[in-house]
């Protein structure tokens, strides 16, 4: 019997009204924290989703999408994931999402070693981890020891599942509808009392069983800033990225164009010399405006965005812009080209 009904979301779900989501009967949410192992690969909506879900008292977990093809890369993904989760508390597991097409050619032993490397690193840091995979991969890509060591989050979009092993969560559809979320959303069941397990064992950022979740009780104040989109800025020597990571010296020595700015969060994009593009969020307090509204040419692709309408397909959108659905899927980090939803924003590459 399911103990909790939940959803999982990422930037592809856009802005979410979490009060409506909770009122609709959702009991937990798995939030995409990020993907890969490099700075700047945090999910653009992770901080917003975490803050606002916590603010309405909705328990959350997190997941990290993998591109790792080696044990070393998996460990690097774990290090990056820990960086994204730092200072937060999660009542539900931290999941390792392993299903990328680039990993499909790896053997069962190789995939299992990658999963074990990431999960072991996260467990050592005090997190309750689980492995997210679709039914086919779970049946063919993991060795028995992985099932013995770690919890499973099964992805099988069906009314019932024939998966023969035990699992703690089941993502049973990608075609759900929840008030407060525009378009389709993944729906899940959880079969364990994860909040009690995690709190009692002081995992996932909890230091005691009765600790209250780390959550703001009021919205953050609006920060007045002179920084705006298109400005050329310099970065202070003591700067850190918005997620807490140190800004490398080579970044500080350059001047950058602001891609977007909201409140105290600015995204620096292209270097003025045209040699670099990092698209990294940073607090505006570390920025000094050199030239307002830069004339540096922007990426044409960044200015072309298509909003999905009812009846659209990714191949149909691709045809309109003279490209392929494969390119659109890769450019927009769309895991399944057959699954796009109304209101989703599709960036069109040049």
Coordinates of C-alpha atoms in Angstrom, one line a residue, residues 2-346:
X2 CA 1.3 3.4 -0.9
X3 CA 2.1 5.6 2.1
X4 CA 2.5 8.9 0.1
X5 CA 1.4 10.3 -3.3
X6 CA 3.9 12.6 -5.0
X7 CA 5.3 14.3 -8.0
X8 CA 8.7 14.9 -9.5
X9 CA 9.5 18.2 -11.2
X10 CA 12.3 20.0 -13.0
X11 CA 12.8 23.2 -14.9
X12 CA 10.6 21.7 -17.7
X13 CA 7.5 22.2 -15.4
X14 CA 8.1 25.9 -15.2
X15 CA 6.9 28.0 -12.3
X16 CA 4.8 26.1 -9.9
X17 CA 2.1 27.3 -7.4
X18 CA 3.1 25.0 -4.5
X19 CA 0.2 26.0 -2.3
X20 CA -2.2 24.7 -5.0
X21 CA -0.1 21.6 -5.4
X22 CA -0.4 20.8 -1.7
X23 CA -4.1 21.6 -1.7
X24 CA -4.6 19.2 -4.6
X25 CA -3.5 16.3 -2.3
X26 CA 0.2 16.0 -3.3
X27 CA 2.1 14.7 -0.3
X28 CA 5.7 14.9 -1.4
X29 CA 7.8 16.2 -4.3
X30 CA 11.1 15.0 -5.9
X31 CA 13.0 18.0 -7.2
X32 CA 15.7 17.9 -9.8
X33 CA 18.8 19.4 -8.2
X34 CA 21.0 19.2 -11.3
X35 CA 22.7 17.1 -13.8
X36 CA 26.2 16.1 -14.8
X37 CA 29.3 17.2 -12.9
X38 CA 30.2 20.7 -14.0
X39 CA 29.5 24.1 -12.5
X40 CA 26.4 25.7 -13.9
X41 CA 24.5 22.5 -14.3
X42 CA 22.1 23.1 -11.5
X43 CA 18.4 22.9 -12.4
X44 CA 17.3 26.5 -13.0
X45 CA 14.2 26.1 -10.8
X46 CA 15.7 24.0 -8.0
X47 CA 16.2 26.8 -5.5
X48 CA 12.8 28.2 -6.3
X49 CA 11.1 24.9 -6.1
X50 CA 12.8 23.9 -2.8
X51 CA 12.1 27.2 -1.1
X52 CA 8.4 27.4 -2.2
X53 CA 7.6 23.7 -1.5
X54 CA 9.2 24.0 2.0
X55 CA 7.3 27.2 2.6
X56 CA 4.0 25.5 2.3
X57 CA 5.2 22.5 4.4
X58 CA 5.5 20.0 1.6
X59 CA 8.1 17.3 2.2
X60 CA 10.7 17.0 -0.6
X61 CA 13.5 14.8 -2.0
X62 CA 15.9 15.5 -4.8
X63 CA 17.3 13.8 -7.9
X64 CA 20.5 14.2 -10.0
X65 CA 20.5 13.2 -13.7
X66 CA 23.7 11.3 -14.7
X67 CA 25.8 11.5 -17.8
X68 CA 28.7 9.5 -16.2
X69 CA 30.4 6.8 -18.2
X70 CA 33.1 6.0 -15.7
X71 CA 33.4 5.6 -11.9
X72 CA 35.5 8.8 -11.7
X73 CA 32.8 10.8 -13.5
X74 CA 30.1 9.3 -11.2
X75 CA 32.2 10.5 -8.1
X76 CA 32.5 13.9 -9.7
X77 CA 28.7 14.0 -10.1
X78 CA 28.3 13.1 -6.5
X79 CA 30.6 15.9 -5.4
X80 CA 28.6 18.3 -7.5
X81 CA 25.3 17.0 -6.2
X82 CA 26.5 17.4 -2.6
X83 CA 27.4 21.0 -3.4
X84 CA 23.9 21.7 -4.7
X85 CA 22.2 20.1 -1.6
X86 CA 24.4 21.8 1.0
X87 CA 22.5 23.6 3.7
X88 CA 19.2 22.0 2.9
X89 CA 17.1 19.2 4.4
X90 CA 15.2 16.5 2.5
X91 CA 12.5 14.3 4.0
X92 CA 12.6 12.0 0.9
X93 CA 15.6 10.2 -0.7
X94 CA 18.3 11.7 -2.9
X95 CA 17.9 9.8 -6.2
X96 CA 20.5 9.0 -8.9
X97 CA 18.8 9.2 -12.3
X98 CA 20.6 6.9 -14.6
X99 CA 19.0 6.5 -18.1
X100 CA 21.0 8.7 -20.5
X101 CA 21.3 7.4 -24.1
X102 CA 25.0 7.9 -23.9
X103 CA 25.2 5.2 -21.2
X104 CA 23.1 2.6 -23.0
X105 CA 26.1 0.9 -24.6
X106 CA 27.8 0.4 -21.2
X107 CA 27.7 -3.1 -19.7
X108 CA 25.7 -4.2 -16.6
X109 CA 29.0 -4.2 -14.6
X110 CA 30.0 -0.7 -15.8
X111 CA 26.5 0.8 -15.0
X112 CA 26.5 -0.9 -11.6
X113 CA 29.9 0.4 -10.8
X114 CA 28.8 3.9 -11.7
X115 CA 25.7 3.7 -9.6
X116 CA 27.7 2.3 -6.7
X117 CA 30.3 5.0 -6.9
X118 CA 27.7 7.8 -6.8
X119 CA 25.6 6.3 -4.1
X120 CA 28.5 5.3 -1.8
X121 CA 29.8 8.9 -2.0
X122 CA 26.4 10.3 -1.1
X123 CA 25.8 7.8 1.7
X124 CA 29.2 8.6 3.2
X125 CA 28.1 12.3 3.3
X126 CA 24.9 11.4 5.3
X127 CA 22.3 11.1 2.6
X128 CA 19.6 8.4 2.1
X129 CA 20.0 7.5 -1.6
X130 CA 18.0 5.6 -4.1
X131 CA 18.4 4.6 -7.8
X132 CA 16.0 5.9 -10.4
X133 CA 15.7 3.8 -13.6
X134 CA 13.1 2.7 -16.1
X135 CA 11.9 -0.9 -16.0
X136 CA 14.0 -2.1 -18.9
X137 CA 17.2 -0.8 -17.4
X138 CA 16.4 -2.1 -13.9
X139 CA 16.0 -5.6 -15.5
X140 CA 19.1 -5.4 -17.5
X141 CA 21.7 -2.9 -16.2
X142 CA 22.2 -3.6 -12.5
X143 CA 23.9 -6.4 -10.7
X144 CA 22.2 -8.1 -7.7
X145 CA 24.5 -6.3 -5.2
X146 CA 23.1 -2.9 -6.2
X147 CA 19.5 -4.0 -5.3
X148 CA 20.8 -5.2 -1.9
X149 CA 22.6 -2.0 -1.1
X150 CA 20.3 0.7 -2.3
X151 CA 16.6 1.6 -2.5
X152 CA 14.9 1.7 -6.0
X153 CA 12.7 4.3 -7.6
X154 CA 11.0 2.5 -10.4
X155 CA 9.9 4.3 -13.6
X156 CA 7.2 2.2 -15.3
X157 CA 4.4 4.1 -16.9
X158 CA 1.5 1.6 -16.5
X159 CA -1.6 0.9 -14.5
X160 CA 0.3 -2.0 -12.8
X161 CA 3.9 -3.2 -12.8
X162 CA 5.5 -6.6 -13.2
X163 CA 8.8 -5.5 -11.8
X164 CA 9.9 -8.5 -9.7
X165 CA 12.2 -6.8 -7.1
X166 CA 11.4 -4.6 -4.2
X167 CA 11.2 -0.8 -4.7
X168 CA 10.5 2.2 -2.5
X169 CA 8.9 4.5 -5.0
X170 CA 7.1 4.0 -8.3
X171 CA 6.8 6.7 -11.0
X172 CA 3.6 5.3 -12.7
X173 CA 2.8 8.0 -15.2
X174 CA 4.3 11.0 -17.0
X175 CA 0.8 12.2 -18.0
X176 CA -0.5 13.4 -14.7
X177 CA -2.4 16.6 -14.0
X178 CA -2.1 18.6 -10.8
X179 CA -3.6 22.0 -9.9
X180 CA -0.8 24.5 -9.7
X181 CA 1.3 23.0 -12.5
X182 CA 0.9 23.9 -16.2
X183 CA 0.9 20.9 -18.4
X184 CA 1.7 17.2 -17.7
X185 CA 3.6 16.1 -14.6
X186 CA 5.1 12.8 -13.4
X187 CA 3.1 11.1 -10.6
X188 CA 4.6 8.7 -8.0
X189 CA 3.8 6.5 -5.1
X190 CA 6.1 6.1 -2.1
X191 CA 5.8 2.8 -0.1
X192 CA 8.0 3.7 2.9
X193 CA 7.6 6.2 5.6
X194 CA 10.7 8.1 4.4
X195 CA 10.3 11.2 6.6
X196 CA 10.4 9.0 9.7
X197 CA 13.3 6.9 8.5
X198 CA 15.4 9.8 7.4
X199 CA 14.7 12.0 10.5
X200 CA 15.3 9.2 13.0
X201 CA 18.6 8.3 11.4
X202 CA 19.6 12.0 11.1
X203 CA 20.1 11.9 7.4
X204 CA 19.6 14.3 4.5
X205 CA 20.5 17.4 6.5
X206 CA 18.5 16.5 9.7
X207 CA 20.4 16.5 12.9
X208 CA 17.5 15.2 15.1
X209 CA 14.3 13.3 14.7
X210 CA 12.2 16.4 15.7
X211 CA 14.1 19.0 13.8
X212 CA 11.9 21.2 11.7
X213 CA 12.7 21.5 8.0
X214 CA 14.9 24.3 6.9
X215 CA 12.4 26.6 5.2
X216 CA 11.7 30.3 4.9
X217 CA 8.5 31.4 6.6
X218 CA 8.3 34.6 4.5
X219 CA 9.3 35.3 0.9
X220 CA 12.8 36.7 0.5
X221 CA 12.8 40.5 0.3
X222 CA 13.1 42.1 -3.1
X223 CA 16.6 43.2 -3.7
X224 CA 17.0 46.5 -5.5
X225 CA 19.9 46.3 -8.0
X226 CA 21.3 48.4 -10.8
X227 CA 22.3 45.3 -12.6
X228 CA 20.1 44.4 -15.6
X229 CA 20.1 42.1 -18.6
X230 CA 22.7 43.1 -21.2
X231 CA 25.0 44.9 -18.8
X232 CA 28.7 44.3 -18.9
X233 CA 30.0 43.6 -15.4
X234 CA 33.1 42.8 -13.5
X235 CA 33.2 40.3 -10.6
X236 CA 34.6 40.9 -7.1
X237 CA 37.7 38.8 -6.1
X238 CA 35.9 37.2 -3.1
X239 CA 32.9 36.2 -5.2
X240 CA 31.1 32.9 -4.9
X241 CA 28.4 31.5 -7.2
X242 CA 24.8 31.6 -6.2
X243 CA 25.0 28.0 -5.0
X244 CA 28.0 28.7 -2.8
X245 CA 30.8 27.5 -5.1
X246 CA 34.0 29.7 -5.4
X247 CA 34.3 31.7 -8.6
X248 CA 37.6 30.7 -10.2
X249 CA 40.3 33.4 -10.7
X250 CA 40.2 33.2 -14.5
X251 CA 36.5 34.1 -14.3
X252 CA 37.2 37.1 -12.0
X253 CA 39.8 38.5 -14.5
X254 CA 37.3 38.8 -17.3
X255 CA 34.3 41.0 -17.9
X256 CA 30.9 39.4 -18.5
X257 CA 27.6 40.1 -20.1
X258 CA 24.5 39.6 -17.9
X259 CA 22.0 37.2 -19.5
X260 CA 19.2 37.7 -17.0
X261 CA 18.7 39.2 -13.6
X262 CA 15.9 38.8 -11.0
X263 CA 16.2 40.1 -7.4
X264 CA 19.7 39.3 -6.1
X265 CA 20.3 36.6 -8.7
X266 CA 22.0 37.4 -11.9
X267 CA 23.2 35.0 -14.6
X268 CA 26.5 35.9 -16.2
X269 CA 26.8 34.5 -19.7
X270 CA 29.3 35.5 -22.4
X271 CA 32.7 37.0 -21.7
X272 CA 33.2 40.3 -23.4
X273 CA 36.2 38.9 -25.3
X274 CA 33.9 36.3 -26.8
X275 CA 36.1 33.4 -25.7
X276 CA 33.9 31.9 -23.0
X277 CA 30.3 31.3 -22.1
X278 CA 29.4 29.8 -18.6
X279 CA 25.8 30.8 -17.9
X280 CA 26.3 30.8 -14.1
X281 CA 24.1 32.4 -11.5
X282 CA 25.8 34.8 -9.0
X283 CA 24.6 37.2 -6.4
X284 CA 24.4 40.8 -7.7
X285 CA 26.4 42.1 -4.7
X286 CA 29.5 40.7 -6.3
X287 CA 29.0 42.5 -9.6
X288 CA 30.0 46.0 -10.7
X289 CA 28.4 47.4 -13.8
X290 CA 31.1 48.5 -16.3
X291 CA 28.8 49.4 -19.3
X292 CA 25.1 49.4 -19.1
X293 CA 23.3 47.3 -21.8
X294 CA 26.2 45.8 -23.7
X295 CA 26.5 45.7 -27.4
X296 CA 28.2 42.4 -27.4
X297 CA 26.4 40.1 -29.9
X298 CA 24.2 37.5 -28.2
X299 CA 23.7 34.0 -29.3
X300 CA 20.9 34.0 -31.9
X301 CA 19.6 30.7 -30.6
X302 CA 19.0 32.2 -27.1
X303 CA 16.5 34.7 -28.7
X304 CA 14.4 32.0 -30.3
X305 CA 11.9 30.3 -28.0
X306 CA 8.9 28.3 -29.0
X307 CA 6.1 27.8 -26.6
X308 CA 4.4 24.4 -27.0
X309 CA 0.8 24.4 -28.0
X310 CA -1.8 21.6 -27.9
X311 CA -1.2 19.1 -30.6
X312 CA 2.5 20.0 -31.1
X313 CA 5.2 17.4 -31.5
X314 CA 8.9 17.9 -31.2
X315 CA 9.4 16.7 -34.8
X316 CA 6.7 19.2 -35.9
X317 CA 8.4 22.0 -34.1
X318 CA 11.7 21.0 -35.6
X319 CA 10.3 21.1 -39.1
X320 CA 9.1 24.7 -38.6
X321 CA 12.6 25.8 -37.8
X322 CA 14.5 23.7 -40.3
X323 CA 16.1 21.5 -37.7
X324 CA 15.7 17.9 -36.3
X325 CA 13.9 16.7 -33.2
X326 CA 17.1 15.0 -32.1
X327 CA 18.9 18.4 -32.0
X328 CA 16.0 20.0 -30.2
X329 CA 15.9 17.2 -27.6
X330 CA 19.6 17.5 -26.9
X331 CA 19.6 21.3 -26.9
X332 CA 16.7 21.4 -24.4
X333 CA 17.8 18.4 -22.2
X334 CA 14.6 16.6 -23.2
X335 CA 15.0 12.9 -22.1
X336 CA 12.1 11.6 -24.0
X337 CA 11.4 13.4 -27.4
X338 CA 7.9 12.0 -27.3
X339 CA 7.0 13.8 -24.1
X340 CA 6.5 17.5 -24.3
X341 CA 3.7 19.4 -22.7
X342 CA 1.6 22.5 -23.4
X343 CA 3.3 25.7 -22.2
X344 CA 6.8 24.2 -22.3
X345 CA 9.4 26.5 -23.7
X346 CA 11.6 25.0 -26.5

